[in-house]
CSV table of C-alpha atoms in Angstrom, one decimal:
chain,number,residue,atom,x,y,z
A,65,UNK,CA,13.9,26.4,1.9
A,66,UNK,CA,12.1,23.7,-0.4
A,67,UNK,CA,15.0,21.2,-0.2
A,68,UNK,CA,15.7,21.4,3.7
A,69,UNK,CA,12.1,20.9,3.4
A,70,UNK,CA,12.3,17.5,0.4
A,71,UNK,CA,15.2,16.5,2.9
A,72,UNK,CA,13.0,16.2,5.8
A,73,UNK,CA,10.2,14.4,3.3
A,74,UNK,CA,12.9,12.3,1.8
A,75,UNK,CA,14.2,11.2,5.3
A,76,UNK,CA,10.3,10.1,6.1
A,77,UNK,CA,9.9,8.0,3.2
A,78,UNK,CA,13.5,6.5,3.6
A,79,UNK,CA,12.3,5.6,7.2
A,80,UNK,CA,9.2,4.1,6.6
A,81,UNK,CA,11.1,1.7,4.5
A,82,UNK,CA,11.3,-0.1,7.6
A,83,UNK,CA,7.2,-1.3,7.5
A,84,UNK,CA,8.1,-3.8,4.9
A,85,UNK,CA,9.9,-5.8,7.6
A,86,UNK,CA,7.2,-6.0,10.6
A,87,UNK,CA,5.8,-9.5,10.1
A,88,UNK,CA,2.1,-9.6,11.5
A,89,UNK,CA,0.7,-12.8,12.8
A,90,UNK,CA,-1.6,-13.2,9.6
A,91,UNK,CA,-0.5,-15.7,6.4
A,92,UNK,CA,-0.7,-14.6,2.8
A,93,UNK,CA,-4.2,-16.6,1.3
A,94,UNK,CA,-1.5,-18.7,-0.1
A,95,UNK,CA,-0.2,-19.9,3.2
A,96,UNK,CA,3.3,-18.7,1.7
A,97,UNK,CA,4.7,-16.9,4.7
A,98,UNK,CA,3.5,-14.5,6.9
A,99,UNK,CA,2.4,-10.9,6.0
A,100,UNK,CA,3.9,-7.8,6.6
A,101,UNK,CA,2.2,-4.5,7.6
A,102,UNK,CA,3.5,-2.6,4.3
A,103,UNK,CA,1.3,-4.8,1.9
A,104,UNK,CA,-1.1,-4.9,4.6
A,105,UNK,CA,-1.4,-1.2,4.5
A,106,UNK,CA,-1.8,-1.7,0.9
A,107,UNK,CA,-4.5,-4.3,0.3
A,108,UNK,CA,-6.6,-2.4,3.7
A,109,UNK,CA,-6.2,0.6,0.9
A,110,UNK,CA,-7.3,-1.5,-1.9
A,111,UNK,CA,-10.1,-2.7,0.4
A,112,UNK,CA,-11.6,0.9,1.3
A,113,UNK,CA,-11.0,1.6,-2.4
A,114,UNK,CA,-13.2,-0.9,-3.6
A,115,UNK,CA,-16.2,-1.1,-0.5
A,116,UNK,CA,-16.8,2.5,0.5
A,117,UNK,CA,-20.4,2.3,-0.4
A,118,UNK,CA,-20.8,-0.6,2.5
A,119,UNK,CA,-19.4,2.1,5.2
A,120,UNK,CA,-22.3,2.8,7.7
A,121,UNK,CA,-22.5,6.5,7.7
A,122,UNK,CA,-21.2,9.0,4.8
A,123,UNK,CA,-18.0,8.5,4.3
A,124,UNK,CA,-15.1,10.5,2.3
A,125,UNK,CA,-13.6,7.4,1.1
A,126,UNK,CA,-10.0,9.3,-0.1
A,127,UNK,CA,-9.4,9.9,3.8
A,128,UNK,CA,-10.4,6.4,4.7
A,129,UNK,CA,-7.5,5.4,2.2
A,130,UNK,CA,-5.2,8.7,3.9
A,131,UNK,CA,-5.7,6.9,7.3
A,132,UNK,CA,-5.2,3.2,6.3
A,133,UNK,CA,-1.9,4.3,4.9
A,134,UNK,CA,-0.7,5.7,7.9
A,135,UNK,CA,-2.5,3.6,10.4
A,136,UNK,CA,0.3,1.1,10.9
A,137,UNK,CA,3.4,3.7,10.4
A,138,UNK,CA,3.7,3.2,14.2
A,139,UNK,CA,4.9,-0.2,13.9
A,140,UNK,CA,8.3,0.7,13.1
A,141,UNK,CA,9.0,1.2,16.5
A,142,UNK,CA,7.0,-0.8,18.7
A,143,UNK,CA,6.2,-3.8,16.4
A,144,UNK,CA,2.9,-5.3,16.0
A,145,UNK,CA,0.0,-5.9,18.5
A,146,UNK,CA,-1.6,-9.0,18.0
A,147,UNK,CA,-5.7,-9.4,18.4
A,148,UNK,CA,-5.3,-12.2,20.4
A,149,UNK,CA,-1.9,-11.2,22.3
A,150,UNK,CA,-3.7,-10.3,25.4
A,151,UNK,CA,-1.4,-7.0,25.6
A,152,UNK,CA,-2.7,-4.4,27.8
A,153,UNK,CA,-4.7,-1.4,25.2
A,154,UNK,CA,-2.9,1.4,27.9
A,155,UNK,CA,0.6,0.6,27.4
A,156,UNK,CA,0.0,-0.4,23.3
A,157,UNK,CA,-1.7,3.0,22.8
A,158,UNK,CA,1.2,5.2,24.9
A,159,UNK,CA,3.6,3.5,23.2
A,160,UNK,CA,2.2,3.9,19.5
A,161,UNK,CA,1.6,7.5,20.8
A,162,UNK,CA,5.2,8.0,21.4
A,163,UNK,CA,6.5,6.4,17.7
A,164,UNK,CA,3.8,8.3,16.0
A,165,UNK,CA,5.5,11.6,17.5
A,166,UNK,CA,9.1,10.6,16.5
A,167,UNK,CA,8.2,9.1,13.2
A,168,UNK,CA,5.6,11.8,11.9
A,169,UNK,CA,7.8,14.3,13.6
A,170,UNK,CA,10.5,13.8,10.5
A,171,UNK,CA,8.4,15.2,8.2
A,172,UNK,CA,8.4,19.4,7.5
A,173,UNK,CA,5.6,21.4,9.3
A,174,UNK,CA,2.7,21.8,9.1
A,175,UNK,CA,2.9,18.3,6.7
A,176,UNK,CA,4.1,16.1,9.7
A,177,UNK,CA,1.5,17.8,12.2
A,178,UNK,CA,-1.8,16.9,9.3
A,179,UNK,CA,-0.5,13.2,9.7
A,180,UNK,CA,-0.2,13.0,13.2
A,181,UNK,CA,-3.7,14.5,13.4
A,182,UNK,CA,-5.1,12.3,10.6
A,183,UNK,CA,-3.5,9.2,12.4
A,184,UNK,CA,-4.9,10.1,15.7
A,185,UNK,CA,-8.6,10.6,14.1
A,186,UNK,CA,-8.4,6.9,13.0
A,187,UNK,CA,-7.0,5.4,16.8
A,188,UNK,CA,-9.7,7.7,18.5
A,189,UNK,CA,-12.6,6.1,15.5
A,190,UNK,CA,-15.3,8.5,16.2
A,191,UNK,CA,-15.4,9.8,13.2
A,192,UNK,CA,-17.6,8.1,10.2
A,193,UNK,CA,-14.0,7.8,8.1
A,194,UNK,CA,-12.5,6.4,10.9
A,195,UNK,CA,-14.7,4.1,12.2
A,196,UNK,CA,-15.3,2.5,8.7
A,197,UNK,CA,-11.5,2.1,8.7
A,198,UNK,CA,-11.3,0.7,11.9
A,199,UNK,CA,-13.9,-1.7,10.7
A,200,UNK,CA,-12.1,-2.5,7.1
A,201,UNK,CA,-8.9,-3.1,10.0
A,202,UNK,CA,-10.7,-5.6,11.6
A,203,UNK,CA,-12.5,-7.1,8.3
A,204,UNK,CA,-9.1,-7.9,6.0
A,205,UNK,CA,-7.8,-10.6,8.7
A,206,UNK,CA,-11.2,-12.2,9.5
A,207,UNK,CA,-11.6,-12.5,5.6
A,208,UNK,CA,-8.1,-14.0,5.7
A,209,UNK,CA,-8.7,-16.4,8.6
A,210,UNK,CA,-12.0,-17.7,6.5
A,211,UNK,CA,-9.8,-18.3,3.5
A,212,UNK,CA,-7.1,-19.7,4.6
A,213,UNK,CA,-9.2,-22.3,6.9
A,214,UNK,CA,-8.7,-20.6,10.7
A,215,UNK,CA,-5.6,-19.0,10.1
A,216,UNK,CA,-4.4,-17.1,13.3
A,217,UNK,CA,-7.7,-18.8,14.9
A,218,UNK,CA,-6.9,-22.1,14.7
A,219,UNK,CA,-3.0,-21.6,15.9
A,220,UNK,CA,-4.0,-19.2,18.7
A,221,UNK,CA,-7.1,-21.8,19.9
A,222,UNK,CA,-9.4,-18.8,19.5
A,223,UNK,CA,-13.2,-19.5,20.0
A,224,UNK,CA,-16.5,-18.5,18.3
A,225,UNK,CA,-17.1,-16.4,21.2
A,226,UNK,CA,-14.4,-14.8,20.8
A,227,UNK,CA,-14.0,-14.0,17.4
A,228,UNK,CA,-17.8,-12.6,17.8
A,229,UNK,CA,-16.7,-10.1,20.3
A,230,UNK,CA,-13.3,-8.7,19.5
A,231,UNK,CA,-13.9,-8.1,15.6
A,232,UNK,CA,-18.1,-7.9,15.6
A,233,UNK,CA,-18.1,-4.7,17.3
A,234,UNK,CA,-15.6,-3.0,15.5
A,235,UNK,CA,-16.7,-3.9,12.2
A,236,UNK,CA,-20.8,-4.0,13.0
A,237,UNK,CA,-20.3,-0.3,14.0
A,238,UNK,CA,-18.3,0.8,10.8
A,239,UNK,CA,-19.9,-1.0,8.0
A,240,UNK,CA,-23.0,-3.4,9.6
A,241,UNK,CA,-23.6,-4.9,6.1
A,242,UNK,CA,-19.7,-6.9,6.1
A,243,UNK,CA,-20.1,-7.7,9.9
A,244,UNK,CA,-23.8,-9.4,8.8
A,245,UNK,CA,-21.5,-11.4,6.1
A,246,UNK,CA,-19.0,-12.1,8.0
A,247,UNK,CA,-21.0,-13.7,11.0
A,248,UNK,CA,-22.4,-16.4,8.9
A,249,UNK,CA,-18.6,-17.3,7.9
A,250,UNK,CA,-17.7,-17.3,11.3
A,251,UNK,CA,-20.7,-19.1,12.3
A,252,UNK,CA,-20.2,-21.6,9.3
A,253,UNK,CA,-16.3,-22.0,9.8
A,254,UNK,CA,-17.2,-22.4,13.8
A,255,UNK,CA,-20.3,-25.0,13.2
A,256,UNK,CA,-17.8,-28.0,13.2
A,257,UNK,CA,-16.1,-27.5,16.2
A,258,UNK,CA,-19.2,-26.8,18.5
A,259,UNK,CA,-20.9,-29.7,17.0
A,260,UNK,CA,-18.1,-31.6,18.3
A,261,UNK,CA,-17.7,-30.8,21.8
B,69,UNK,CA,-28.2,-7.9,-6.2
B,70,UNK,CA,-25.8,-6.0,-3.5
B,71,UNK,CA,-24.8,-9.6,-2.2
B,72,UNK,CA,-23.9,-10.8,-5.9
B,73,UNK,CA,-21.5,-7.4,-6.0
B,74,UNK,CA,-19.8,-7.9,-2.9
B,75,UNK,CA,-19.0,-11.1,-3.6
B,76,UNK,CA,-17.7,-9.8,-7.0
B,77,UNK,CA,-15.8,-7.3,-5.0
B,78,UNK,CA,-14.5,-10.2,-2.5
B,79,UNK,CA,-13.4,-12.0,-5.4
B,80,UNK,CA,-10.9,-10.0,-6.3
B,81,UNK,CA,-9.5,-7.9,-3.1
B,82,UNK,CA,-8.8,-12.2,-2.5
B,83,UNK,CA,-7.4,-12.4,-6.0
B,84,UNK,CA,-5.0,-9.5,-5.6
B,85,UNK,CA,-3.4,-11.2,-2.6
B,86,UNK,CA,-1.2,-12.3,-4.9
B,87,UNK,CA,0.9,-9.1,-5.7
B,88,UNK,CA,2.4,-9.7,-2.3
B,89,UNK,CA,4.0,-12.6,-4.3
B,90,UNK,CA,5.6,-10.9,-7.1
B,91,UNK,CA,8.9,-10.1,-6.7
B,92,UNK,CA,10.9,-6.6,-7.6
B,93,UNK,CA,14.5,-6.3,-8.8
B,94,UNK,CA,14.6,-3.5,-6.2
B,95,UNK,CA,15.6,-4.3,-2.5
B,96,UNK,CA,14.5,-3.6,0.7
B,97,UNK,CA,17.1,-0.5,2.3
B,98,UNK,CA,18.0,-2.7,4.8
B,99,UNK,CA,19.0,-5.2,1.9
B,100,UNK,CA,17.7,-8.2,4.1
B,101,UNK,CA,15.9,-9.0,0.3
B,102,UNK,CA,13.6,-8.1,-2.6
B,103,UNK,CA,10.7,-6.2,-2.6
B,104,UNK,CA,7.6,-7.4,-3.8
B,105,UNK,CA,4.8,-5.2,-5.7
B,106,UNK,CA,2.4,-5.1,-2.8
B,107,UNK,CA,4.1,-3.2,-0.6
B,108,UNK,CA,5.9,-1.0,-3.2
B,109,UNK,CA,2.3,-0.3,-4.4
B,110,UNK,CA,2.0,0.9,-0.6
B,111,UNK,CA,5.3,3.2,-0.7
B,112,UNK,CA,4.9,4.8,-3.8
B,113,UNK,CA,1.2,6.6,-2.3
B,114,UNK,CA,3.2,7.0,0.8
B,115,UNK,CA,5.1,8.6,-2.1
B,116,UNK,CA,2.0,10.6,-3.6
B,117,UNK,CA,0.9,12.0,0.0
B,118,UNK,CA,3.9,13.6,1.0
B,119,UNK,CA,5.7,15.1,-2.2
B,120,UNK,CA,2.7,16.2,-4.1
B,121,UNK,CA,4.0,19.6,-4.3
B,122,UNK,CA,6.9,19.0,-6.4
B,123,UNK,CA,4.4,17.7,-9.0
B,124,UNK,CA,4.9,20.0,-12.6
B,125,UNK,CA,1.2,21.0,-12.7
B,126,UNK,CA,-1.8,21.2,-11.5
B,127,UNK,CA,-2.6,17.4,-9.3
B,128,UNK,CA,-5.2,16.1,-7.3
B,129,UNK,CA,-3.2,14.0,-5.0
B,130,UNK,CA,-5.8,11.4,-4.0
B,131,UNK,CA,-6.2,10.5,-7.6
B,132,UNK,CA,-3.0,9.9,-7.9
B,133,UNK,CA,-2.7,7.4,-4.8
B,134,UNK,CA,-5.8,5.5,-6.1
B,135,UNK,CA,-4.0,5.2,-9.4
B,136,UNK,CA,-0.4,3.7,-7.6
B,137,UNK,CA,-2.2,1.4,-5.4
B,138,UNK,CA,-4.1,0.0,-9.0
B,139,UNK,CA,-1.3,0.2,-11.2
B,140,UNK,CA,1.1,-2.5,-10.2
B,141,UNK,CA,-1.8,-4.9,-10.3
B,142,UNK,CA,-1.8,-6.8,-13.9
B,143,UNK,CA,1.7,-8.2,-12.7
B,144,UNK,CA,-0.2,-10.6,-10.9
B,145,UNK,CA,-1.0,-12.5,-14.6
B,146,UNK,CA,2.2,-11.0,-16.2
B,147,UNK,CA,5.3,-10.2,-13.8
B,148,UNK,CA,7.4,-7.6,-13.3
B,149,UNK,CA,8.9,-6.4,-16.1
B,150,UNK,CA,12.4,-5.0,-15.0
B,151,UNK,CA,13.7,-1.4,-16.8
B,152,UNK,CA,16.9,-2.6,-17.0
B,153,UNK,CA,15.6,-5.9,-18.2
B,154,UNK,CA,15.7,-5.0,-21.9
B,155,UNK,CA,11.4,-6.9,-22.6
B,156,UNK,CA,9.7,-5.6,-25.8
B,157,UNK,CA,7.3,-2.5,-24.4
B,158,UNK,CA,4.8,-3.7,-27.0
B,159,UNK,CA,4.8,-7.1,-26.0
B,160,UNK,CA,4.4,-6.1,-22.2
B,161,UNK,CA,1.8,-3.2,-23.1
B,162,UNK,CA,-0.2,-6.0,-24.8
B,163,UNK,CA,0.3,-8.3,-22.0
B,164,UNK,CA,-0.9,-5.8,-19.4
B,165,UNK,CA,-3.8,-4.6,-20.9
B,166,UNK,CA,-5.3,-8.4,-21.1
B,167,UNK,CA,-4.5,-8.8,-17.4
B,168,UNK,CA,-6.1,-5.4,-16.4
B,169,UNK,CA,-9.2,-6.5,-18.8
B,170,UNK,CA,-9.3,-10.0,-16.6
B,171,UNK,CA,-8.8,-8.5,-13.1
B,172,UNK,CA,-10.6,-5.3,-13.0
B,173,UNK,CA,-13.4,-7.5,-15.0
B,174,UNK,CA,-13.3,-9.3,-11.9
B,175,UNK,CA,-15.5,-6.4,-10.1
B,176,UNK,CA,-19.1,-5.3,-10.5
B,177,UNK,CA,-20.1,-2.8,-13.0
B,178,UNK,CA,-19.6,0.3,-13.2
B,179,UNK,CA,-16.8,0.0,-10.7
B,180,UNK,CA,-14.5,-2.9,-12.6
B,181,UNK,CA,-14.5,0.0,-15.8
B,182,UNK,CA,-13.9,2.9,-13.6
B,183,UNK,CA,-10.9,1.1,-12.2
B,184,UNK,CA,-9.5,-0.1,-16.2
B,185,UNK,CA,-10.2,3.5,-16.9
B,186,UNK,CA,-8.0,4.9,-14.1
B,187,UNK,CA,-5.3,2.2,-15.0
B,188,UNK,CA,-5.4,3.0,-19.0
B,189,UNK,CA,-5.1,6.9,-17.4
B,190,UNK,CA,-1.6,5.7,-15.8
B,191,UNK,CA,-0.2,3.9,-18.9
B,192,UNK,CA,-0.5,6.7,-21.1
B,193,UNK,CA,0.9,9.4,-18.6
B,194,UNK,CA,-0.9,11.9,-20.8
B,195,UNK,CA,-3.1,14.1,-17.8
B,196,UNK,CA,-1.1,15.6,-14.9
B,197,UNK,CA,-2.0,13.1,-12.8
B,198,UNK,CA,-0.8,10.6,-14.9
B,199,UNK,CA,2.4,12.5,-15.4
B,200,UNK,CA,2.9,12.3,-11.9
B,201,UNK,CA,2.3,9.3,-10.4
B,202,UNK,CA,4.8,7.8,-13.6
B,203,UNK,CA,7.1,10.0,-12.2
B,204,UNK,CA,6.8,9.1,-8.4
B,205,UNK,CA,7.5,5.1,-9.9
B,206,UNK,CA,10.9,5.5,-11.6
B,207,UNK,CA,11.7,8.4,-8.5
B,208,UNK,CA,11.5,5.7,-5.7
B,209,UNK,CA,13.4,2.6,-7.4
B,210,UNK,CA,16.1,5.1,-8.2
B,211,UNK,CA,16.0,6.7,-5.0
B,212,UNK,CA,16.6,2.9,-3.6
B,213,UNK,CA,19.5,2.4,-5.8
B,214,UNK,CA,20.8,5.3,-4.5
B,215,UNK,CA,20.6,4.6,-0.7
B,216,UNK,CA,21.3,1.1,-1.2
B,217,UNK,CA,24.8,1.9,-2.8
B,218,UNK,CA,23.9,0.8,-6.7
B,219,UNK,CA,21.9,-1.9,-6.1
B,220,UNK,CA,20.4,-3.2,-9.8
B,221,UNK,CA,22.6,-0.5,-11.5
B,222,UNK,CA,25.9,-2.1,-10.0
B,223,UNK,CA,24.3,-5.7,-10.6
B,224,UNK,CA,22.9,-5.4,-14.0
B,225,UNK,CA,25.9,-2.9,-14.7
B,226,UNK,CA,24.1,0.3,-15.8
B,227,UNK,CA,25.9,3.1,-16.8
B,228,UNK,CA,25.5,6.7,-15.8
B,229,UNK,CA,24.3,7.7,-19.3
B,230,UNK,CA,21.5,4.8,-19.0
B,231,UNK,CA,20.4,6.1,-15.8
B,232,UNK,CA,19.8,9.6,-16.8
B,233,UNK,CA,18.2,8.7,-20.0
B,234,UNK,CA,15.9,5.8,-18.6
B,235,UNK,CA,14.6,7.4,-15.5
B,236,UNK,CA,15.3,10.9,-16.7
B,237,UNK,CA,12.2,11.8,-19.2
B,238,UNK,CA,10.1,10.7,-17.0
B,239,UNK,CA,10.5,12.1,-13.3
B,240,UNK,CA,11.9,14.9,-15.2
B,241,UNK,CA,8.3,15.4,-16.8
B,242,UNK,CA,6.2,14.6,-14.3
B,243,UNK,CA,8.4,16.2,-11.4
B,244,UNK,CA,11.1,18.3,-12.4
B,245,UNK,CA,12.3,19.8,-9.0
B,246,UNK,CA,12.5,15.6,-8.0
B,247,UNK,CA,14.9,15.2,-11.0
B,248,UNK,CA,17.5,18.0,-10.2
B,249,UNK,CA,17.8,16.2,-7.2
B,250,UNK,CA,18.4,12.9,-8.6
B,251,UNK,CA,20.6,14.3,-11.1
B,252,UNK,CA,22.7,15.6,-8.5
B,253,UNK,CA,23.0,11.7,-6.9
B,254,UNK,CA,23.3,10.2,-9.6
B,255,UNK,CA,25.9,12.1,-10.8
B,256,UNK,CA,28.0,11.7,-7.7
B,257,UNK,CA,27.1,8.1,-7.4
B,258,UNK,CA,28.8,7.1,-10.7
B,259,UNK,CA,32.1,10.0,-10.5
B,260,UNK,CA,34.1,7.6,-8.7
B,261,UNK,CA,33.5,4.7,-11.5
B,262,UNK,CA,33.5,7.9,-13.9
B,263,UNK,CA,36.8,9.2,-12.9
B,264,UNK,CA,38.7,5.6,-12.7
B,265,UNK,CA,37.8,4.6,-16.7
């Protein structure tokens, strides 16, 4: 019985190796290549470990870390939906929900349901933990764009107003102090371009 | 004061982006390329989240996850020391200890010391949490070699006895049931070659 359970767990751990091949829009900071979703998930978990003191409300950093480790696994089936890609939020949510059922369904019960519930909590973004996790998931790519001198904003011709509206509400809701700092960086980043138009 | 602290934390999070460029010996399961240490750390954290019931003693899965998120960060300065590379354990330990001081030293206090202490606990492998974390750090590459039909074992001409001695004690100490399963796989993997010699 225990071995049948272990077999399912190893099938899941084997399947999620594929997250290392899901390529995101954001580059590494040295711009040598695009980031993949597995290493992005590691980096985000480190963000949660380091920055939990900036959460808006009281959070359990370990639950936030668990959420962030899991949050992109659905991309194995549906790929990464870029923030500046203009895809339908409804269609994306439906595809990701099916992927979550299939992937977490590889695990034995009750473990599979526990992971699914945690992933759904992240997606709903109603609890303090989930709001903070979502804020970090916006904060990390924003930082990459700042540090990499524009990154996906330059590539996609994104404006100051679009950056403020696409990143701002989510970061501000989960980590207001981090948003205060972001606002300064973003405004500085767009300042020369704004002045020249 | 808080902003100076945040600045240090962001410097650290920026610096550790480089772990995504540290290439390990093990391939991805689809053999498309070698694994890097950042995505390896994510995968190991997932192993801890999924498999903590197989730990030898009572463990705190969240501490194990934190250890595994941090455990390879020293490789940013010193690179990955392959298990079959024959490097001096003493020289490796000294280089890694210096790297840990520099990298975790980028963080504000007491956070930097907390991370350093957790990393040292992992390295010493004396607590139940650290023994289990070390076991997973051996178990994951062993699984890759089994699933990938040999991987680094074939490349490096590693024998059955070498696999048993290099992986066995560490996995058995931290997760005995996982080692029982490994032993069967490893023996099966080497069986045809053993029979032909």
